[in-house]
Amino acid sequence: MKPFLQEVAEDIVEKFGTQLQHCAIVFNNKRPAAYLQKYLADIIKKPFFSPAIFTIQEFFSEAVQEKTADFYLQFYTLLQVYNELLREEGLEPLSSHRFFPLAKIILSDFSQIDNDLVDADKLYRDLEDIAVINQEFDYLSPEQHEFLSQFWTSYSEGKHKKQQELFIQMWRRMPKLYHQFHARLKAQNFITNGYAYRTLANSDIVAVPFLQHFDQGKLIFVGFNALTSAEARLFAKLQEAGRALFYFDIDSYYFNDSLQEAGLFLRKNISQLQLQNAFADRPSLMQNTPHHVDSYQIQGKTAQAKLLNHILADDYAQTDPIGTTAVILADESLLIPALQTIPQQVGEHTVNLNVTMGFPLGTSSVYGLADLWLSSQLEIQQEQQISYQQLAAFLTHPLTGLSQKMKDKVQTTLLDEKIAHIDYERLLKQKGLFEIFYQKVKGPEQVISQLLTVMDFLLNRLSTQKLLKKIDAELFIKTIQELNRLHDTIGRHIGQEEIAFVCALVKKALQGIAVPLSGDPLSGIQLMGLLETRNLNFDKIVFLGFNEGIIPKSTIGNSFIPDSIRRVYGLPVLENQDAISSYMVYRLLQRAKHISFVYNSLTDESNSGEVSRILKQLQYESNFTFSHYALSLNVKTELAKEIQIDKSNPAIQAVLQKYLNKERVLSPSALTQYISNPIDFFFNYIAGIKEPNEVSAVVEANEVGSVLHKVMEYFYQDLKKEIITKELIQVKRKKVPALVQQAFAAVMFDNPNKVLEYSGMQKVILAIVEAYVEIILDQDERQAPFQILTLEQKVEATVSFPLKGQEASVKIFGYIDRVDEKDGVVKIIDYKTGSDKLTFKDVPELFNSDGKYINKALVQTLLYTYVYEQYAGKTAVEPNLYVVKTMSQDGTWFKSGKQSLAGDYLEELKPQFLEELRKKLTELFEAPYFKASAVEDNYKYSIYKTLFGK
């Protein structure tokens, strides 16, 4: 089917022959120019002078004397004027970062006001009047008030009056702001796009010098649909003067039916504005040509892109001179999944793909590097330090080009020193990239220039090392270009800004960049957004993300102008978005033969799960042939497989033998891990799989316990062998805060004398440990007098057990927190900061890996008791557990039922404990497999759960 632009090319050649150089062709976007030039060349078939081709913005910006101001120049000009008005009113001026979100809305409103030729004074006066009426007529009934105060219903009653007053003040200053803003820009020889349109619409457009270049030809406007009031007036004037020719892409199917929203603006252009369409009375392609539509219901956002290989299978070898297949991303966030799906080559054919949207810089590693630098600068400005996480991100970033040796050196140093925050000056001493990257910005005006230095350095470094991919090189260059533009645009405005605000501006600017990807804009499969399809036609079209709320969009953007006022003054409203989206889709469909709509049926916070109403409307009204497909994901459940590790493996046997040979010792914590979940013991002690070391400013729970143990060691270390009285404890308690800090430095930084500046979280940890120490000392005061025999005593003993009919043994090794003696009774003291229990059922259950009554604390403490008795040659040693969270209520004795584990009862249980211990050791070395416990709670907090299928 003949494309619209080909028809336009044929018609203008017929009308103007070879005199096209006297014409100007105006599109609503850049994309159609290449297509039109191709069609003109095919028709004329010899060298010719091309017509001038413009976008509508380029055309009218050429017609005014002033240069178009970019957003940042507009923002700073608006800020300057706004604060001057605030000062006149006796109010405090706004800072840049507070005004920025407000400015975006104001500038958007101003642009719409200018584009639609609205009287700004009258509009804002009406807004003020409505607000005053709402404020003064509070006595009206709820029904009456609802009609007068629709705009205010979004505010809570408590804020109602205050918000009204603020808006009245703002709308009162808006006319002054509007006029002074434009005057201030004009004084600098700048203008906004909207005001350029207003200026031209109110002028004698035919007499504008720029347009006189085309006096011998025509101004040809191609493919326009929704016109602003300024465009409509300009088009009408040019037509009246006989200077303009209009080509509207229309189908009678939606044009002649007033209920069809797709034809809303075209009916207005032709019927109300009386613009003459050069293509009048064309047959309806929507009704008279066959169209086949496939509708695909897909579960998941990214999954939509994965369907492309199925839909485009026949198109991958496409060799047409002008591409006849297009993938339209209604949801433009699907660009990356689509690029990852479409292959570069299929068989012997290279897939010809052209991406017109451009690769978003904000999703690239180049932007990640710039963002990392900006974030690091903020940390340096505020703390004079860099967090470990930021530095780790820098070290592992793929574009730093650091050698693995350098990365390992820095990371090893940080882990060894447990540094959570690094002084930036220490990084500067590393020279090279570190010195460039972490150089402190001394003022806001240096942010952009210093980031430019960093990006230039990295680009040259990676190029020299030949580590730079083509796409990354293009992203680097585009980033540097944008930074240079920003420097030229806002450099003179940011001298008094906060560095944080300038960093935020740079981030927003870089996030908005898209880098064109290589490809032929005419041939192959075209991958584009919906707006880029204007004026273009394809035989085969695939829409991705065709969901309600995405197409048409469900919002028109933020505005201070309420919907009711927008309707009165002809400003854009939500229905306009519906009509525009419908037209763009219908216009594509009218010449297409094969159409595929793909939508996401899953509902989440960002997706309704509904297909666009446009597709439903087509199903109901059109004569298209529809085929519907739904992705069926069969959910299969499999019985959980028991993961078990065969101990007969030679490597496993070799490690187990080391325990039997006493080359390795078995710690109480290792034994209790085996009892709780045998397979955890394998991963930890046999396979040697450990959690990677990390540095964190947050103190982990196990480190809190280590600090507590160290404090108690410091507290009693010079009191060993002495009789410790209540009075002695009370005197020394005054040193607890200092001892806590000393212990914290020792545990966290291996240096008890290290002087620290504590963060807020660290201060909380210190307070918690101090509270725990006080609880233990309260207990000790109640127990005094007593004598401490040892602190952090290293002990070891051999435990024998039967193994395959013979006697075997292992060495048990550990550190006992504390050993006390009182009234001739020796006690093992073990400190616990967790939620350990003092109760137990019976001894066999302590060792039952598939049971619910394992008490690891009791097993450890009894094991310490046994080892200490062997080591010190003592008997009747009693185990005590200081669970700091509960000891003031529950005491320190283990209990079975109501019976405490002490005296004769304890001595009775010790042989049972030893017997069960030997059985467990026999199982460890003799059972054929390491298995997971049958009780989930026994491995609830295991780090190895994913390894054994749990």
Tab-separated table of N, CA and C in Angstrom, residues 13 74 91 102 124 189-190 208 228-229 261 322 432 442 492 564 568 588-589 605 640 649 712 758 781 803 853 925 949:
chain	number	residue	atom	x	y	z
A	13	VAL	N	5.660	17.068	-6.637
A	13	VAL	CA	6.431	17.040	-7.895
A	13	VAL	C	5.517	17.408	-9.063
A	74	GLN	N	15.528	29.819	31.121
A	74	GLN	CA	14.175	30.199	31.522
A	74	GLN	C	14.010	30.082	33.036
A	91	LEU	N	7.917	39.557	51.272
A	91	LEU	CA	8.067	38.137	51.586
A	91	LEU	C	9.503	37.690	51.355
A	102	LEU	N	8.363	24.181	41.419
A	102	LEU	CA	7.339	25.187	41.140
A	102	LEU	C	7.560	25.784	39.756
A	124	TYR	N	-5.531	34.566	34.935
A	124	TYR	CA	-5.122	34.550	36.347
A	124	TYR	C	-6.052	35.398	37.215
A	189	ASN	N	17.799	39.087	24.404
A	189	ASN	CA	17.643	38.597	23.033
A	189	ASN	C	17.274	37.114	22.994
A	190	PHE	N	16.447	36.699	23.973
A	190	PHE	CA	15.947	35.330	24.006
A	190	PHE	C	14.423	35.345	24.036
A	208	VAL	N	6.922	38.724	7.309
A	208	VAL	CA	8.134	38.346	8.042
A	208	VAL	C	9.252	38.065	7.034
A	228	THR	N	-2.250	24.080	18.029
A	228	THR	CA	-2.493	25.077	19.069
A	228	THR	C	-3.211	26.252	18.424
A	229	SER	N	-3.756	27.130	19.255
A	229	SER	CA	-4.465	28.299	18.718
A	229	SER	C	-3.529	29.166	17.897
A	261	GLU	N	-13.153	9.906	18.178
A	261	GLU	CA	-12.246	10.892	18.753
A	261	GLU	C	-10.975	11.060	17.921
A	322	ILE	N	13.043	0.511	1.469
A	322	ILE	CA	12.485	1.271	2.584
A	322	ILE	C	11.807	0.272	3.506
A	432	GLY	N	46.719	9.422	40.294
A	432	GLY	CA	46.017	8.923	39.115
A	432	GLY	C	44.531	9.212	39.158
A	442	LYS	N	35.433	23.035	45.173
A	442	LYS	CA	35.548	24.143	46.132
A	442	LYS	C	34.396	25.140	46.035
A	492	ARG	N	27.027	31.171	34.601
A	492	ARG	CA	27.048	32.485	35.273
A	492	ARG	C	25.937	32.635	36.306
A	564	SER	N	-11.536	23.022	34.921
A	564	SER	CA	-12.675	23.842	34.496
A	564	SER	C	-12.208	25.099	33.773
A	568	VAL	N	-12.558	26.404	29.667
A	568	VAL	CA	-13.088	27.720	29.282
A	568	VAL	C	-12.151	28.409	28.306
A	588	LEU	N	-1.662	5.047	11.608
A	588	LEU	CA	-0.739	3.954	11.302
A	588	LEU	C	-1.478	2.741	10.747
A	589	LEU	N	-2.652	2.479	11.292
A	589	LEU	CA	-3.385	1.269	10.918
A	589	LEU	C	-3.957	1.351	9.510
A	605	GLU	N	1.282	-1.835	40.701
A	605	GLU	CA	1.080	-0.431	41.060
A	605	GLU	C	1.194	0.506	39.863
A	640	ALA	N	9.504	-31.120	46.644
A	640	ALA	CA	10.818	-30.668	47.103
A	640	ALA	C	11.771	-31.860	47.176
A	649	ASN	N	32.536	-39.013	49.341
A	649	ASN	CA	33.380	-38.229	48.445
A	649	ASN	C	34.779	-38.101	49.046
A	712	MET	N	33.298	-6.984	79.421
A	712	MET	CA	33.350	-7.752	80.668
A	712	MET	C	34.765	-8.256	80.945
A	758	TYR	N	31.858	8.978	66.831
A	758	TYR	CA	30.792	7.999	66.664
A	758	TYR	C	29.623	8.584	65.874
A	781	GLU	N	26.426	-8.229	91.376
A	781	GLU	CA	26.310	-7.653	92.718
A	781	GLU	C	25.443	-8.540	93.608
A	803	LEU	N	33.739	-45.512	66.408
A	803	LEU	CA	33.647	-45.246	64.971
A	803	LEU	C	33.983	-46.518	64.208
A	853	TYR	N	13.450	-29.252	70.108
A	853	TYR	CA	13.849	-28.830	71.450
A	853	TYR	C	15.367	-28.740	71.589
A	925	PHE	N	30.787	-38.629	61.763
A	925	PHE	CA	31.851	-39.244	60.977
A	925	PHE	C	31.440	-40.551	60.290
A	949	GLY	N	18.185	-26.093	48.749
A	949	GLY	CA	16.839	-26.149	48.195
A	949	GLY	C	15.742	-25.688	49.113
